[in-house]
Coordinates of C-alpha atoms in Angstrom, one line a residue:
M1 CA 12.8 10.9 -29.2
K2 CA 11.7 10.8 -25.5
S3 CA 11.3 7.0 -25.6
K4 CA 14.8 6.5 -26.9
N5 CA 16.3 8.7 -24.2
N6 CA 14.2 6.9 -21.6
S7 CA 15.5 3.6 -22.9
R8 CA 19.1 4.8 -22.9
R9 CA 18.7 6.1 -19.3
N10 CA 17.1 2.8 -18.3
N11 CA 19.9 0.7 -19.8
F12 CA 22.5 3.0 -18.3
S13 CA 20.9 2.7 -14.9
I14 CA 20.8 -1.0 -15.0
S15 CA 24.4 -1.2 -16.0
A16 CA 25.5 1.3 -13.4
F17 CA 23.6 -0.5 -10.6
C18 CA 25.0 -3.9 -11.6
L19 CA 28.5 -2.4 -11.7
L20 CA 28.0 -0.9 -8.3
I21 CA 26.9 -4.3 -6.9
C22 CA 29.9 -6.0 -8.5
C23 CA 32.2 -3.4 -7.0
L24 CA 30.8 -3.6 -3.5
M25 CA 30.6 -7.4 -3.3
P26 CA 34.3 -7.9 -2.7
I27 CA 34.3 -5.2 -0.1
C28 CA 31.3 -6.9 1.7
N29 CA 33.0 -10.3 1.5
L30 CA 36.1 -8.9 3.0
S31 CA 34.1 -7.4 5.8
A32 CA 32.2 -10.7 6.4
Q33 CA 35.4 -12.7 6.5
S34 CA 37.0 -10.2 9.0
I35 CA 40.0 -9.7 6.7
A36 CA 39.9 -6.0 7.4
S37 CA 41.2 -4.8 10.7
E38 CA 38.8 -4.3 13.6
E39 CA 39.4 -0.6 13.5
R40 CA 38.4 -0.3 9.8
S41 CA 35.4 -2.7 10.4
D42 CA 34.1 -0.3 13.0
L43 CA 34.5 2.6 10.7
V44 CA 32.4 1.3 7.8
K45 CA 29.8 -1.5 7.8
I46 CA 28.0 -2.4 4.7
T47 CA 24.9 -4.6 4.6
G48 CA 22.3 -5.3 1.9
G49 CA 21.3 -7.7 -0.8
F50 CA 20.1 -8.0 -4.3
A51 CA 17.8 -10.2 -6.3
I52 CA 17.5 -11.2 -9.9
N53 CA 14.2 -12.5 -11.3
L54 CA 13.8 -13.8 -14.8
G55 CA 10.5 -15.0 -16.2
A56 CA 9.1 -16.7 -19.3
Y57 CA 5.5 -16.9 -20.6
Q58 CA 3.7 -18.8 -23.3
S59 CA 0.0 -19.0 -24.0
F60 CA -2.1 -21.5 -26.1
G61 CA -5.5 -20.6 -27.4
I62 CA -5.5 -16.9 -26.7
E63 CA -3.3 -13.9 -27.4
S64 CA -0.4 -13.4 -25.0
R65 CA -1.3 -11.4 -21.9
R66 CA 2.2 -11.0 -20.8
D67 CA 5.6 -10.4 -22.3
P68 CA 7.3 -13.6 -23.4
F69 CA 10.3 -12.6 -21.4
S70 CA 10.4 -10.5 -18.2
Y71 CA 13.1 -9.4 -15.8
L72 CA 13.4 -7.7 -12.4
F73 CA 16.6 -6.6 -10.8
A74 CA 16.3 -5.2 -7.2
G75 CA 18.9 -4.4 -4.6
N76 CA 19.5 -2.5 -1.4
L77 CA 22.6 -1.4 0.4
N78 CA 23.1 0.2 3.8
F79 CA 26.3 2.1 4.6
N80 CA 26.9 2.6 8.3
I81 CA 29.8 5.1 8.6
K82 CA 30.5 5.8 12.3
G83 CA 26.8 5.6 13.2
V84 CA 25.6 7.3 10.0
N85 CA 23.2 5.0 8.2
I86 CA 22.9 5.6 4.4
P87 CA 20.3 3.1 2.9
V88 CA 20.1 2.9 -0.9
G89 CA 17.5 0.9 -2.8
A90 CA 16.8 0.4 -6.5
S91 CA 14.8 -1.8 -8.8
F92 CA 14.6 -2.2 -12.6
S93 CA 12.1 -4.0 -14.8
Q94 CA 10.8 -4.0 -18.4
Q95 CA 7.5 -2.6 -17.0
E96 CA 8.9 0.9 -17.2
T97 CA 7.5 1.1 -20.7
R98 CA 4.1 -0.5 -19.9
F99 CA 2.9 1.7 -17.0
L100 CA 2.1 5.4 -16.8
Q101 CA 4.1 5.8 -13.7
P102 CA 7.6 4.2 -13.8
F103 CA 8.4 1.2 -11.6
N104 CA 12.1 2.0 -11.6
R105 CA 12.6 3.8 -8.2
Y106 CA 15.8 4.9 -6.5
G107 CA 16.0 6.4 -3.0
L108 CA 18.1 6.8 0.1
S109 CA 17.6 8.3 3.5
P110 CA 20.9 8.7 5.3
K111 CA 20.7 9.5 9.0
Y112 CA 23.3 10.8 11.5
K113 CA 22.3 11.5 15.1
W114 CA 19.5 14.0 14.9
V115 CA 19.5 14.7 11.2
Q116 CA 17.9 12.5 8.5
T117 CA 17.9 13.4 4.8
H118 CA 15.9 12.0 1.9
F119 CA 16.9 11.7 -1.8
G120 CA 15.2 10.1 -4.8
Y121 CA 11.8 8.5 -4.6
R122 CA 10.6 9.0 -1.0
N123 CA 7.4 9.7 0.8
M124 CA 6.7 11.7 4.0
D125 CA 3.7 12.3 6.3
F126 CA 2.8 15.7 7.6
N127 CA -1.0 15.4 8.2
P128 CA -3.8 13.1 7.1
Y129 CA -5.4 16.1 5.4
T130 CA -2.4 17.7 3.7
L131 CA 0.7 15.6 2.8
N132 CA -0.2 11.9 3.4
S133 CA 2.3 9.3 2.1
H134 CA 2.4 10.6 -1.5
T135 CA 5.5 9.5 -3.3
F136 CA 7.8 12.2 -4.7
L137 CA 11.0 12.3 -6.6
G138 CA 13.2 14.9 -4.9
T139 CA 14.8 15.7 -1.6
G140 CA 13.7 16.2 2.0
F141 CA 14.9 16.2 5.6
D142 CA 13.8 15.5 9.2
I143 CA 15.7 17.3 11.9
D144 CA 15.3 16.9 15.7
I145 CA 16.9 20.0 17.0
P146 CA 19.2 19.2 19.9
S147 CA 18.3 21.1 23.1
N148 CA 18.1 20.3 26.8
K149 CA 15.5 23.0 27.6
G150 CA 11.9 23.6 26.6
P151 CA 10.0 21.3 24.2
K152 CA 11.6 19.0 21.7
I153 CA 11.5 20.7 18.3
S154 CA 11.4 18.7 15.0
V155 CA 11.5 20.3 11.6
S156 CA 10.7 18.5 8.3
A157 CA 10.6 19.6 4.7
M158 CA 10.4 18.2 1.2
Y159 CA 10.6 19.3 -2.4
G160 CA 10.1 17.2 -5.5
R161 CA 8.1 15.9 -8.4
L162 CA 4.8 14.3 -7.4
R163 CA 3.8 13.2 -10.9
R164 CA 5.6 13.1 -14.3
A165 CA 4.0 14.4 -17.4
I166 CA 2.1 11.9 -19.6
E167 CA 1.5 12.8 -23.2
P168 CA -1.9 11.9 -24.8
A169 CA -0.2 9.5 -27.2
E170 CA 1.4 7.5 -24.4
A171 CA -1.8 7.5 -22.4
S172 CA -3.8 6.1 -25.2
I173 CA -1.3 3.2 -25.7
N174 CA -1.4 2.3 -22.0
G175 CA -5.2 2.8 -21.6
G176 CA -4.9 5.7 -19.1
L177 CA -5.2 9.4 -18.9
A178 CA -2.7 12.1 -19.9
A179 CA -1.3 14.3 -17.2
Y180 CA 0.6 17.5 -16.5
K181 CA 3.9 17.3 -14.6
R182 CA 3.2 18.1 -10.9
N183 CA 5.7 19.5 -8.5
G184 CA 5.3 20.1 -4.8
Y185 CA 7.0 21.3 -1.6
G186 CA 6.2 21.6 2.0
F187 CA 7.4 21.9 5.6
K188 CA 6.4 20.9 9.1
V189 CA 7.3 22.0 12.6
K190 CA 6.5 19.8 15.6
L191 CA 6.8 20.6 19.3
T192 CA 6.8 17.7 21.8
N193 CA 6.7 17.9 25.6
R194 CA 10.1 16.8 26.8
T195 CA 8.8 14.8 29.8
N196 CA 5.6 13.6 28.3
A197 CA 5.7 12.4 24.6
G198 CA 1.9 12.1 24.6
T199 CA 1.6 15.9 24.4
Y200 CA 2.6 17.5 21.2
F201 CA 1.6 20.1 18.6
S202 CA 2.6 20.5 14.9
T203 CA 1.8 22.8 12.0
D204 CA 2.6 22.2 8.3
M205 CA 2.1 23.7 4.9
F206 CA 2.1 21.9 1.6
K207 CA 2.0 23.3 -2.0
A208 CA 1.5 21.4 -5.3
K209 CA 1.2 22.8 -8.8
D210 CA 0.8 21.3 -12.3
I211 CA 3.3 22.7 -14.9
L212 CA 1.3 24.0 -17.9
N213 CA 4.1 23.6 -20.5
S214 CA 5.1 20.1 -19.3
V215 CA 3.2 18.4 -22.2
E216 CA 3.8 19.1 -25.8
T217 CA 0.3 18.1 -27.1
P218 CA -2.7 20.0 -25.9
L219 CA -4.8 18.0 -23.4
D220 CA -8.6 17.4 -23.5
L221 CA -9.8 20.3 -21.4
S222 CA -13.0 18.5 -20.5
L223 CA -11.1 15.7 -18.8
I224 CA -7.8 17.2 -17.6
T225 CA -7.1 20.6 -16.1
P226 CA -3.9 22.0 -14.6
K227 CA -4.5 22.1 -10.8
E228 CA -2.8 24.0 -8.0
N229 CA -3.2 23.4 -4.3
L230 CA -2.1 25.0 -1.0
T231 CA -3.0 23.2 2.2
L232 CA -2.3 24.1 5.8
G233 CA -2.4 21.5 8.6
F234 CA -2.5 21.5 12.4
R235 CA -2.1 18.5 14.7
G236 CA -2.0 18.2 18.4
Q237 CA -2.5 16.0 21.4
V238 CA -2.6 16.7 25.1
N239 CA -2.0 14.1 27.8
L240 CA -4.2 15.1 30.8
L241 CA -4.3 13.5 34.2
K242 CA -2.0 10.7 33.1
N243 CA -4.6 8.5 31.3
I244 CA -6.6 11.0 29.4
Y245 CA -5.6 12.0 25.8
V246 CA -7.2 14.8 23.8
N247 CA -6.2 15.0 20.1
A248 CA -7.1 17.0 17.0
D249 CA -6.2 17.2 13.3
L250 CA -7.1 20.1 11.0
G251 CA -6.6 20.7 7.3
V252 CA -7.6 23.7 5.2
S253 CA -7.2 23.5 1.5
A254 CA -7.2 26.1 -1.3
L255 CA -7.6 24.1 -4.5
T256 CA -7.5 25.7 -7.9
R257 CA -9.1 23.2 -10.3
D258 CA -8.0 25.1 -13.4
Q259 CA -5.1 27.5 -13.5
R260 CA -6.5 29.1 -16.7
A261 CA -9.8 30.1 -15.3
E262 CA -10.9 33.7 -14.9
V263 CA -9.2 35.9 -12.3
Y264 CA -11.1 35.9 -9.0
T265 CA -11.8 39.4 -7.6
G266 CA -13.6 38.5 -4.4
N267 CA -12.2 38.1 -0.9
I268 CA -10.2 35.1 0.2
P269 CA -10.3 33.5 3.7
S270 CA -8.3 35.4 6.2
L271 CA -6.3 32.2 7.1
F272 CA -4.9 32.2 3.5
S273 CA -4.1 36.0 3.3
P274 CA -0.5 35.6 4.5
F275 CA 0.1 33.0 1.8
E276 CA -1.6 34.8 -1.1
S277 CA 1.7 35.2 -3.0
L278 CA 2.3 31.4 -2.8
Y279 CA -0.6 30.3 -5.0
S280 CA -2.9 31.5 -7.8
S281 CA -6.5 32.2 -6.9
N282 CA -9.1 32.4 -9.6
S283 CA -12.8 31.6 -10.2
S284 CA -12.1 27.8 -10.0
T285 CA -10.5 28.0 -6.5
Q286 CA -12.3 26.3 -3.7
Y287 CA -11.6 26.7 0.0
T288 CA -12.5 23.8 2.2
N289 CA -11.8 22.4 5.6
A290 CA -11.4 19.0 7.2
Y291 CA -10.9 18.2 10.9
Q292 CA -11.0 15.5 13.4
T293 CA -11.0 15.6 17.2
G294 CA -11.3 13.0 20.0
I295 CA -10.8 12.2 23.6
T296 CA -9.6 8.9 25.0
Y297 CA -9.2 7.4 28.5
A298 CA -6.8 4.4 28.6
N299 CA -5.3 2.2 31.3
K300 CA -4.0 -1.4 31.3
Y301 CA -7.4 -2.9 31.6
Y302 CA -9.6 -1.0 29.2
S303 CA -9.9 2.2 27.1
V304 CA -12.9 4.3 26.1
G305 CA -13.1 7.3 23.8
V306 CA -15.2 9.5 21.5
E307 CA -14.2 10.9 18.1
F308 CA -15.7 13.5 15.7
E309 CA -14.7 14.0 12.1
H310 CA -15.9 16.6 9.5
I311 CA -14.8 16.8 5.9
D312 CA -16.3 19.5 3.7
P313 CA -17.8 18.6 0.3
G314 CA -15.1 18.8 -2.4
Y315 CA -12.2 18.8 0.1
E316 CA -9.1 17.6 -1.8
T317 CA -5.4 17.7 -1.3
L318 CA -2.9 16.9 -4.0
G319 CA -0.7 15.4 -1.3
S320 CA -2.9 12.3 -1.1
Y321 CA -3.7 9.7 -3.8
Y322 CA -7.4 9.5 -2.8
F323 CA -9.5 11.4 -0.4
Q324 CA -13.2 10.9 0.6
N325 CA -15.2 14.0 1.4
D326 CA -18.6 15.4 2.1
L327 CA -19.1 13.4 5.3
E328 CA -19.5 14.0 9.0
N329 CA -19.4 11.3 11.7
I330 CA -19.2 10.9 15.4
T331 CA -18.2 7.6 17.1
G332 CA -17.6 6.2 20.5
Q333 CA -14.9 3.6 21.0
A334 CA -14.0 1.0 23.7
S335 CA -11.8 -2.0 24.2
T336 CA -11.0 -4.3 27.0
T337 CA -9.5 -7.7 27.9
L338 CA -11.2 -10.3 30.1
N339 CA -10.4 -13.7 31.7
N340 CA -6.7 -13.0 32.1
G341 CA -6.3 -11.8 28.5
K342 CA -8.0 -14.8 26.9
I343 CA -10.9 -12.6 25.7
R344 CA -10.3 -9.4 23.8
L345 CA -13.1 -7.1 22.9
N346 CA -13.1 -3.8 21.0
G347 CA -15.9 -1.8 19.3
S348 CA -17.1 1.5 18.2
L349 CA -20.6 3.0 17.5
G350 CA -21.6 6.2 15.9
S351 CA -23.5 8.0 13.2
Q352 CA -22.5 9.3 9.8
R353 CA -24.2 11.7 7.3
N354 CA -23.3 13.1 4.0
N355 CA -24.7 15.9 1.7
L356 CA -23.5 18.5 4.2
D357 CA -24.4 21.4 1.9
S358 CA -27.9 20.0 1.1
D359 CA -27.2 20.4 -2.6
K360 CA -27.8 16.8 -3.7
A361 CA -31.0 15.0 -4.3
T362 CA -30.6 12.6 -1.4
R363 CA -28.9 12.5 2.0
T364 CA -27.7 9.4 3.7
N365 CA -27.8 9.1 7.5
R366 CA -26.6 5.8 8.9
I367 CA -25.3 4.2 12.0
I368 CA -21.6 3.2 11.7
G369 CA -19.7 1.0 13.9
S370 CA -17.3 -1.9 14.4
F371 CA -17.0 -4.8 16.8
G372 CA -14.2 -7.3 17.4
Y373 CA -14.1 -10.4 19.5
N374 CA -11.2 -12.8 20.0
H375 CA -11.4 -15.7 22.4
S376 CA -8.7 -18.2 23.2
I377 CA -11.0 -20.9 24.6
S378 CA -8.2 -23.4 25.3
N379 CA -4.7 -24.2 24.2
R380 CA -6.2 -25.9 21.1
L381 CA -9.3 -23.8 20.2
S382 CA -9.6 -20.1 19.4
T383 CA -12.4 -18.1 17.7
N384 CA -12.8 -14.6 16.3
F385 CA -15.6 -12.4 15.0
N386 CA -15.3 -8.9 13.4
F387 CA -17.8 -6.5 12.0
S388 CA -17.5 -3.0 10.6
N389 CA -19.4 -0.7 8.2
Y390 CA -16.9 2.1 7.8
S391 CA -16.2 3.3 4.3
S392 CA -12.4 3.5 4.8
S393 CA -10.6 0.3 3.9
V394 CA -9.5 -0.8 0.4
K395 CA -9.5 -4.5 -0.6
V396 CA -7.2 -5.7 -3.4
V397 CA -8.6 -8.5 -5.4
Y398 CA -6.3 -10.5 -7.8
E399 CA -8.2 -12.0 -10.8
E400 CA -6.2 -15.2 -11.6
L401 CA -8.1 -15.8 -14.9
T402 CA -7.6 -12.3 -16.3
D403 CA -4.2 -11.7 -14.6
S404 CA -5.3 -8.3 -13.3
V405 CA -5.7 -6.5 -10.0
N406 CA -9.0 -4.8 -9.1
L407 CA -9.5 -2.4 -6.2
F408 CA -12.6 -2.2 -4.1
Q409 CA -13.5 0.2 -1.4
V410 CA -15.0 -1.9 1.4
N411 CA -18.0 -0.4 3.0
T412 CA -19.3 -3.3 5.1
N413 CA -17.3 -6.2 6.5
I414 CA -18.4 -9.2 8.5
S415 CA -16.0 -12.1 9.2
A416 CA -15.8 -15.1 11.6
G417 CA -13.3 -17.9 12.1
A418 CA -12.1 -20.7 14.3
N419 CA -8.8 -22.5 14.7
Y420 CA -8.4 -25.9 16.3
L421 CA -5.0 -27.6 16.9
L422 CA -4.6 -31.3 16.7
N423 CA -1.1 -31.7 17.9
K424 CA 0.4 -35.1 18.4
N425 CA 3.9 -36.4 19.2
N426 CA 5.5 -36.2 15.8
S427 CA 3.0 -34.0 13.9
N428 CA 1.2 -30.7 14.1
Q429 CA -2.3 -30.5 12.7
A430 CA -4.7 -27.6 12.5
L431 CA -8.2 -27.1 11.3
I432 CA -9.1 -23.6 10.2
I433 CA -12.5 -22.2 9.2
N434 CA -13.1 -18.7 8.0
A435 CA -16.2 -17.0 6.5
G436 CA -16.7 -13.5 5.4
Y437 CA -19.2 -11.1 3.9
Q438 CA -18.2 -7.7 2.3
V439 CA -19.9 -4.9 0.4
G440 CA -17.7 -2.7 -1.7
N441 CA -17.6 -0.3 -4.6
S442 CA -15.2 -0.6 -7.6
R443 CA -12.6 2.2 -7.6
D444 CA -9.4 3.3 -9.1
E445 CA -6.7 5.7 -7.8
Y446 CA -9.0 8.8 -8.0
R447 CA -12.6 7.7 -8.6
I448 CA -15.3 5.5 -7.0
F449 CA -17.9 4.1 -9.3
D450 CA -21.5 3.2 -8.4
N451 CA -21.5 -0.5 -9.1
T452 CA -21.9 -2.0 -5.7
T453 CA -20.5 -5.5 -5.3
N454 CA -21.4 -8.1 -2.6
F455 CA -18.7 -10.7 -1.6
I456 CA -19.3 -13.9 0.2
T457 CA -16.3 -16.2 1.0
L458 CA -15.8 -19.4 2.9
N459 CA -12.6 -21.3 3.4
V460 CA -12.0 -24.6 5.2
A461 CA -8.4 -25.7 5.5
H462 CA -6.5 -28.6 7.1
M463 CA -2.8 -28.2 7.8
W464 CA -0.6 -31.2 8.6
R465 CA 3.1 -30.9 9.4
I466 CA 5.1 -34.1 10.0
V467 CA 8.0 -32.9 12.2
T468 CA 10.2 -35.9 11.8
K469 CA 9.9 -35.9 8.0
D470 CA 10.1 -32.1 7.7
M471 CA 7.1 -32.4 5.4
S472 CA 3.7 -30.7 5.3
L473 CA 0.4 -31.5 3.6
N474 CA -2.2 -28.8 3.3
T475 CA -5.8 -29.1 1.9
N476 CA -8.2 -26.2 1.3
L477 CA -11.7 -25.9 0.1
S478 CA -12.8 -22.4 -0.9
Y479 CA -16.1 -20.8 -2.0
A480 CA -16.4 -17.2 -3.3
N481 CA -19.4 -15.5 -4.6
N482 CA -19.8 -11.9 -5.8
E483 CA -22.9 -10.2 -7.0
T484 CA -22.8 -6.9 -9.0
G485 CA -26.1 -5.5 -10.1
N486 CA -28.0 -8.4 -11.8
N487 CA -24.9 -10.5 -12.3
S488 CA -23.8 -13.3 -10.0
S489 CA -20.5 -15.2 -10.2
T490 CA -19.4 -18.1 -8.0
L491 CA -16.1 -19.9 -7.8
V492 CA -15.7 -23.0 -5.8
G493 CA -13.1 -25.8 -5.5
P494 CA -10.3 -27.6 -3.6
T495 CA -6.5 -27.0 -3.5
V496 CA -3.9 -29.5 -2.3
S497 CA -0.3 -28.6 -1.6
L498 CA 2.7 -30.7 -0.5
S499 CA 6.1 -29.5 0.6
K500 CA 9.3 -31.2 1.6
S501 CA 12.5 -29.8 3.0
L502 CA 15.9 -31.4 2.8
K503 CA 17.7 -29.2 5.3
S504 CA 21.1 -31.0 5.0
R505 CA 21.2 -30.1 1.3
G506 CA 19.4 -26.7 1.6
I507 CA 16.6 -27.8 -0.7
K508 CA 12.9 -27.2 -0.4
L509 CA 10.3 -28.6 -2.8
S510 CA 6.6 -27.8 -3.1
Y511 CA 3.8 -28.7 -5.4
A512 CA 0.2 -27.5 -5.4
I513 CA -2.8 -28.5 -7.6
G514 CA -6.1 -26.7 -7.6
W515 CA -9.4 -27.1 -9.4
K516 CA -12.2 -24.6 -9.4
Q517 CA -15.7 -24.4 -11.0
N518 CA -17.2 -21.1 -12.0
V519 CA -20.9 -20.6 -12.2
L520 CA -22.1 -17.4 -13.9
D521 CA -25.8 -16.4 -13.3
G522 CA -26.8 -19.9 -12.4
A523 CA -25.1 -21.7 -15.4
A524 CA -21.8 -23.5 -15.5
S525 CA -19.2 -21.1 -17.1
Y526 CA -15.8 -22.6 -17.0
Q527 CA -13.4 -24.8 -15.0
L528 CA -9.9 -23.9 -13.9
L529 CA -7.0 -26.3 -13.3
T530 CA -3.8 -25.0 -11.9
N531 CA -0.5 -26.7 -11.2
R532 CA 2.4 -25.0 -9.4
F533 CA 5.8 -26.4 -8.7
R534 CA 8.5 -24.6 -6.7
L535 CA 12.1 -25.4 -5.9
S536 CA 14.5 -23.4 -3.7
Y537 CA 18.1 -24.2 -3.1
R538 CA 20.2 -22.4 -0.5
L539 CA 23.8 -22.0 -1.6
K540 CA 26.3 -21.8 1.3
K541 CA 27.5 -18.2 1.8
I542 CA 26.6 -17.1 -1.8
G543 CA 22.8 -16.8 -1.7
S544 CA 19.9 -18.9 -2.9
L545 CA 18.4 -20.0 -6.1
G546 CA 14.7 -20.4 -6.9
A547 CA 12.6 -21.8 -9.7
E548 CA 8.9 -21.9 -10.3
L549 CA 6.7 -23.5 -13.0
Y550 CA 3.0 -22.6 -13.2
L551 CA 0.4 -24.0 -15.6
L552 CA -3.1 -22.7 -15.9
N553 CA -5.8 -24.5 -17.9
K554 CA -9.2 -23.1 -18.6
N555 CA -12.0 -25.3 -19.9
D556 CA -14.8 -23.1 -21.2
Q557 CA -18.3 -24.5 -20.7
G558 CA -20.2 -21.7 -22.5
P559 CA -21.7 -21.7 -26.0
Q560 CA -18.5 -20.3 -27.4
D561 CA -15.4 -22.4 -26.7
R562 CA -12.8 -20.0 -25.2
S563 CA -10.6 -22.6 -23.6
F564 CA -6.9 -21.8 -23.3
S565 CA -3.8 -22.7 -21.4
E566 CA -0.9 -20.6 -20.0
L567 CA 2.6 -21.6 -19.0
R568 CA 4.7 -19.4 -16.8
A569 CA 8.2 -20.0 -15.6
R570 CA 10.4 -18.0 -13.3
T571 CA 13.9 -18.4 -11.9
S572 CA 15.5 -16.2 -9.3
Y573 CA 18.8 -15.6 -7.4
K574 CA 19.0 -13.8 -4.1
Y575 CA 22.0 -12.7 -2.1
N576 CA 22.2 -11.0 1.3
F577 CA 25.3 -9.9 3.1

């Protein structure tokens, strides 16, 4: 019954949005052609655009990995009414029924002078340890209170749904986990020095709670429990002696991991006593802290600073998708420019340790740091080198063969590159070399696994643009190797692409062909041959058309012949006004 209602709502939403676009286009065209009077034009200004993407898919030799037909409708509008900006955006696709969290998102954030409101799917930032860019479906506001005396005062607040309920049956079909519906609300107050924006202080509170009766089928208690969370945050920075900045961030979290656990009869931290009525404390409630502080000196020639961060074991906030805890690090940072800005240097060095409560079998103490070097040796040659071993960044890897996306938390990164320009009278040429080494752990939205992966990449590219012909020819040779445990996989091969523009006709054509050889654990595994053709045509005053044809052919070289081919086609129409 729910799926039927969702389908009806989805169809209605698509129809309503298309109708809205159709109704607004004449208005926009009238505005663009200055048919309306100057007075009316100054009253309401409408800008925006929309795009329609249609796709087709066919496989040979394997089961289909995509829908045979796909669509994506996306659009955005901005209404400027006497200085009030009201942006609206929406997108619709058939993927609504294939993913646990819907892709169909609507949202607008109108602003007038010192007041901005948020409606629909939005995200807000209060503090890195409380509410940190988590998307919610609801409402919120940011208000800069007008005043000519004292500090500038800003107030922000939000309320909405952080996660929709997912029934076990739906989760099993999509290969994910069931979930309770999760709602949340919060507010933030910020004071900023009126004459020195580098000095400010803010405090915030965020509350999130899973709704027990939001799922009809009982969930597996060993995997999923209804959580509740209250976090308090404090941020501040002081600008001392013009060039010295002292900053600090603090987050304290009361996380109840299971609302159904036994009632807690002990004492709660004094900081949470005034908020005791806002959340349920029981035997599963954990109180933890996270904080960061630093001091920096900066001028136009260089900057130096030191930073300390501590995150308690088990620290978690339901206002962030992922949070790393049980660590403490202290780092020094510096950056400068030399040789009239041609050389740029930056770096940091420090130590990091985990197992802060000494309750694990091992403790890791390591030196952490980063270093960056960029040098413009001449007008033609530039080089760069970067190193870091912070466990902070996330690398997104697209697997072309499996048509999937994997996430890796990058722990160590080393990269180096060089660019050399070969400019001539009627052509621009460049030779680019990049090499990299990374160590990461596989992860998903909430968990990190133990399978460490080492990446080695090398790319050599030559780019050639013939200015008089408005044509470009690019060649690339790539090498990629990753090792996980006892397994090693290498992918190497060239890619050649050619593009040509016919500006007088608004046409751009491009074609690319690539070949790659995969070696798995020292033995030839498969070969990939890809062909991609693209066409774009700009229509005068009424948008642009696009078409793409992509053919992938895999030649299996293993004992079992698993060769296959795939054909993907896409056409699109875009219009901006």
